Amino acid sequence: MAIRYVVKQDNRRGSSKLWYGRAIHTQTVGLDKLADRIQRQCSMTKGDVLAVLTELVTVMKDELQNSHKVKLDGFGSFAIGLKTVGAATEEEFTPNEYIRNFRVNFLAEGKKQHGGKITRTFCDNLVVQKA
């Protein structure tokens, strides 16, 4: 198993025209496949796993929309972020005019290594391969 990548040149106007590696994704795995794999590794049935994961999505949405951060131990933390444009003064800033969009921020849980470097849960022992 390896993280596949392609190398692409930055061709934007005014850029330095350097080449950068970009990860590519060969498929998307949905709840059904995840539930199938999880049921093979525990005593729950696929239906039980699907029910729990479906409710997790509902409960997480409620918590995030109440301005809470959601932390799944061993997995990571989720929080709502804002994309805004700047206002000249604090008083001028109104949500309808200056908030452009919302996003969900995710930070994978990490372990501190020797030297202070943090290794994220899903990023340890990665191998890369050119696609």
PDB file of C-alpha atoms in Angstrom:
ATOM      1  CA  MET A   1       0.000   0.000   0.000  1.00  0.00           C
ATOM      2  CA  ALA A   2       1.285   3.415  -0.911  1.00  0.00           C
ATOM      3  CA  ILE A   3       0.128   6.998  -1.242  1.00  0.00           C
ATOM      4  CA  ARG A   4       0.055   7.723  -4.974  1.00  0.00           C
ATOM      5  CA  TYR A   5       1.109  11.095  -6.303  1.00  0.00           C
ATOM      6  CA  VAL A   6       1.561  13.061  -9.495  1.00  0.00           C
ATOM      7  CA  VAL A   7       3.931  15.965 -10.133  1.00  0.00           C
ATOM      8  CA  LYS A   8       2.383  19.153 -11.530  1.00  0.00           C
ATOM      9  CA  GLN A   9       3.788  22.559 -12.381  1.00  0.00           C
ATOM     10  CA  ASP A  10       2.343  25.684 -10.800  1.00  0.00           C
ATOM     11  CA  ASN A  11       1.266  27.611 -13.901  1.00  0.00           C
ATOM     12  CA  ARG A  12      -0.581  30.438 -12.170  1.00  0.00           C
ATOM     13  CA  ARG A  13       0.226  33.934 -13.366  1.00  0.00           C
ATOM     14  CA  GLY A  14       3.073  35.376 -11.308  1.00  0.00           C
ATOM     15  CA  SER A  15       4.089  32.005  -9.834  1.00  0.00           C
ATOM     16  CA  SER A  16       7.641  30.684  -9.771  1.00  0.00           C
ATOM     17  CA  LYS A  17       6.672  27.805 -12.142  1.00  0.00           C
ATOM     18  CA  LEU A  18       8.026  25.232  -9.702  1.00  0.00           C
ATOM     19  CA  TRP A  19       6.898  21.587  -9.754  1.00  0.00           C
ATOM     20  CA  TYR A  20       4.955  20.118  -6.812  1.00  0.00           C
ATOM     21  CA  GLY A  21       3.826  16.654  -5.787  1.00  0.00           C
ATOM     22  CA  ARG A  22       0.047  16.204  -5.354  1.00  0.00           C
ATOM     23  CA  ALA A  23      -1.630  13.176  -3.799  1.00  0.00           C
ATOM     24  CA  ILE A  24      -4.193  11.413  -5.957  1.00  0.00           C
ATOM     25  CA  HIS A  25      -7.053   9.238  -4.731  1.00  0.00           C
ATOM     26  CA  THR A  26      -7.988   6.127  -6.666  1.00  0.00           C
ATOM     27  CA  GLN A  27     -11.418   5.584  -5.072  1.00  0.00           C
ATOM     28  CA  THR A  28     -13.826   6.743  -2.382  1.00  0.00           C
ATOM     29  CA  VAL A  29     -14.834   4.327   0.383  1.00  0.00           C
ATOM     30  CA  GLY A  30     -18.332   4.875   1.789  1.00  0.00           C
ATOM     31  CA  LEU A  31     -20.159   3.873   4.974  1.00  0.00           C
ATOM     32  CA  ASP A  32     -21.349   0.570   3.509  1.00  0.00           C
ATOM     33  CA  LYS A  33     -17.826  -0.687   2.775  1.00  0.00           C
ATOM     34  CA  LEU A  34     -16.503   0.641   6.092  1.00  0.00           C
ATOM     35  CA  ALA A  35     -19.313  -1.134   7.972  1.00  0.00           C
ATOM     36  CA  ASP A  36     -18.577  -4.354   6.089  1.00  0.00           C
ATOM     37  CA  ARG A  37     -14.891  -4.210   7.060  1.00  0.00           C
ATOM     38  CA  ILE A  38     -15.625  -3.240  10.687  1.00  0.00           C
ATOM     39  CA  GLN A  39     -18.086  -6.133  11.173  1.00  0.00           C
ATOM     40  CA  ARG A  40     -15.313  -8.577  10.193  1.00  0.00           C
ATOM     41  CA  GLN A  41     -13.104  -7.238  12.976  1.00  0.00           C
ATOM     42  CA  CYS A  42     -15.576  -7.163  15.884  1.00  0.00           C
ATOM     43  CA  SER A  43     -18.697  -8.841  17.279  1.00  0.00           C
ATOM     44  CA  MET A  44     -21.150  -6.314  15.794  1.00  0.00           C
ATOM     45  CA  THR A  45     -23.168  -7.030  12.672  1.00  0.00           C
ATOM     46  CA  LYS A  46     -22.937  -4.806   9.613  1.00  0.00           C
ATOM     47  CA  GLY A  47     -26.397  -3.421  10.447  1.00  0.00           C
ATOM     48  CA  ASP A  48     -25.283  -2.521  13.983  1.00  0.00           C
ATOM     49  CA  VAL A  49     -22.170  -0.770  12.648  1.00  0.00           C
ATOM     50  CA  LEU A  50     -24.193   1.164  10.037  1.00  0.00           C
ATOM     51  CA  ALA A  51     -26.677   2.265  12.705  1.00  0.00           C
ATOM     52  CA  VAL A  52     -23.907   3.538  14.983  1.00  0.00           C
ATOM     53  CA  LEU A  53     -22.056   5.357  12.200  1.00  0.00           C
ATOM     54  CA  THR A  54     -25.263   6.930  10.881  1.00  0.00           C
ATOM     55  CA  GLU A  55     -26.158   8.201  14.357  1.00  0.00           C
ATOM     56  CA  LEU A  56     -22.581   9.422  14.866  1.00  0.00           C
ATOM     57  CA  VAL A  57     -22.989  11.690  11.823  1.00  0.00           C
ATOM     58  CA  THR A  58     -26.279  13.064  13.184  1.00  0.00           C
ATOM     59  CA  VAL A  59     -24.933  13.679  16.691  1.00  0.00           C
ATOM     60  CA  MET A  60     -21.700  15.234  15.387  1.00  0.00           C
ATOM     61  CA  LYS A  61     -23.699  17.628  13.209  1.00  0.00           C
ATOM     62  CA  ASP A  62     -25.738  18.717  16.237  1.00  0.00           C
ATOM     63  CA  GLU A  63     -22.618  19.265  18.364  1.00  0.00           C
ATOM     64  CA  LEU A  64     -20.709  21.124  15.620  1.00  0.00           C
ATOM     65  CA  GLN A  65     -23.703  23.383  14.943  1.00  0.00           C
ATOM     66  CA  ASN A  66     -23.776  24.240  18.665  1.00  0.00           C
ATOM     67  CA  SER A  67     -20.256  25.651  18.255  1.00  0.00           C
ATOM     68  CA  HIS A  68     -18.681  22.630  19.980  1.00  0.00           C
ATOM     69  CA  LYS A  69     -15.514  20.857  18.907  1.00  0.00           C
ATOM     70  CA  VAL A  70     -15.965  17.080  18.530  1.00  0.00           C
ATOM     71  CA  LYS A  71     -13.019  14.895  19.535  1.00  0.00           C
ATOM     72  CA  LEU A  72     -12.969  11.196  18.693  1.00  0.00           C
ATOM     73  CA  ASP A  73     -10.191   9.667  20.788  1.00  0.00           C
ATOM     74  CA  GLY A  74      -7.580   7.949  18.635  1.00  0.00           C
ATOM     75  CA  PHE A  75      -9.082   9.572  15.517  1.00  0.00           C
ATOM     76  CA  GLY A  76      -9.016  13.366  15.732  1.00  0.00           C
ATOM     77  CA  SER A  77     -10.989  16.565  16.275  1.00  0.00           C
ATOM     78  CA  PHE A  78     -13.628  18.289  14.150  1.00  0.00           C
ATOM     79  CA  ALA A  79     -14.742  21.932  14.352  1.00  0.00           C
ATOM     80  CA  ILE A  80     -16.642  24.397  12.170  1.00  0.00           C
ATOM     81  CA  GLY A  81     -14.554  27.123  10.520  1.00  0.00           C
ATOM     82  CA  LEU A  82     -15.568  30.301   8.723  1.00  0.00           C
ATOM     83  CA  LYS A  83     -14.432  31.801   5.435  1.00  0.00           C
ATOM     84  CA  THR A  84     -14.819  35.556   5.763  1.00  0.00           C
ATOM     85  CA  VAL A  85     -13.785  38.751   4.056  1.00  0.00           C
ATOM     86  CA  GLY A  86     -12.358  41.642   6.026  1.00  0.00           C
ATOM     87  CA  ALA A  87     -14.303  44.621   7.302  1.00  0.00           C
ATOM     88  CA  ALA A  88     -12.734  48.040   7.942  1.00  0.00           C
ATOM     89  CA  THR A  89     -13.954  48.043  11.570  1.00  0.00           C
ATOM     90  CA  GLU A  90     -15.367  45.551  14.072  1.00  0.00           C
ATOM     91  CA  GLU A  91     -18.659  47.441  14.107  1.00  0.00           C
ATOM     92  CA  GLU A  92     -18.951  47.186  10.309  1.00  0.00           C
ATOM     93  CA  PHE A  93     -18.639  43.370  10.363  1.00  0.00           C
ATOM     94  CA  THR A  94     -22.048  41.729   9.910  1.00  0.00           C
ATOM     95  CA  PRO A  95     -22.453  37.963   9.381  1.00  0.00           C
ATOM     96  CA  ASN A  96     -24.700  38.196   6.313  1.00  0.00           C
ATOM     97  CA  GLU A  97     -22.288  40.475   4.485  1.00  0.00           C
ATOM     98  CA  TYR A  98     -18.857  39.250   5.593  1.00  0.00           C
ATOM     99  CA  ILE A  99     -19.196  35.484   6.186  1.00  0.00           C
ATOM    100  CA  ARG A 100     -18.824  33.867   2.779  1.00  0.00           C
ATOM    101  CA  ASN A 101     -18.875  30.165   3.651  1.00  0.00           C
ATOM    102  CA  PHE A 102     -18.458  27.498   6.316  1.00  0.00           C
ATOM    103  CA  ARG A 103     -16.202  24.465   6.418  1.00  0.00           C
ATOM    104  CA  VAL A 104     -15.454  21.552   8.697  1.00  0.00           C
ATOM    105  CA  ASN A 105     -11.876  21.547   9.969  1.00  0.00           C
ATOM    106  CA  PHE A 106     -10.350  18.187  10.896  1.00  0.00           C
ATOM    107  CA  LEU A 107      -7.117  17.616  12.788  1.00  0.00           C
ATOM    108  CA  ALA A 108      -5.979  14.020  13.118  1.00  0.00           C
ATOM    109  CA  GLU A 109      -4.834  12.986  16.562  1.00  0.00           C
ATOM    110  CA  GLY A 110      -1.088  12.914  16.932  1.00  0.00           C
ATOM    111  CA  LYS A 111       1.719  11.521  19.033  1.00  0.00           C
ATOM    112  CA  LYS A 112       4.718  13.598  20.033  1.00  0.00           C
ATOM    113  CA  GLN A 113       7.961  11.963  18.918  1.00  0.00           C
ATOM    114  CA  HIS A 114      11.520  12.555  20.064  1.00  0.00           C
ATOM    115  CA  GLY A 115      12.594  16.068  19.186  1.00  0.00           C
ATOM    116  CA  GLY A 116       9.078  17.473  19.560  1.00  0.00           C
ATOM    117  CA  LYS A 117       7.810  16.431  16.127  1.00  0.00           C
ATOM    118  CA  ILE A 118       4.143  15.330  16.074  1.00  0.00           C
ATOM    119  CA  THR A 119       3.154  12.320  13.974  1.00  0.00           C
ATOM    120  CA  ARG A 120      -0.546  12.279  13.011  1.00  0.00           C
ATOM    121  CA  THR A 121      -2.592   9.091  13.448  1.00  0.00           C
ATOM    122  CA  PHE A 122      -3.129   8.500   9.732  1.00  0.00           C
ATOM    123  CA  CYS A 123       0.296   9.686   8.586  1.00  0.00           C
ATOM    124  CA  ASP A 124       2.759   7.398  10.339  1.00  0.00           C
ATOM    125  CA  ASN A 125       4.698   4.824   8.306  1.00  0.00           C
ATOM    126  CA  LEU A 126       3.485   6.151   4.947  1.00  0.00           C
ATOM    127  CA  VAL A 127       5.048   4.978   1.696  1.00  0.00           C
ATOM    128  CA  VAL A 128       4.720   7.044  -1.495  1.00  0.00           C
ATOM    129  CA  GLN A 129       4.624   5.877  -5.102  1.00  0.00           C
ATOM    130  CA  LYS A 130       4.488   7.896  -8.317  1.00  0.00           C
ATOM    131  CA  ALA A 131       1.236   7.234 -10.185  1.00  0.00           C
TER     132      ALA A 131
END
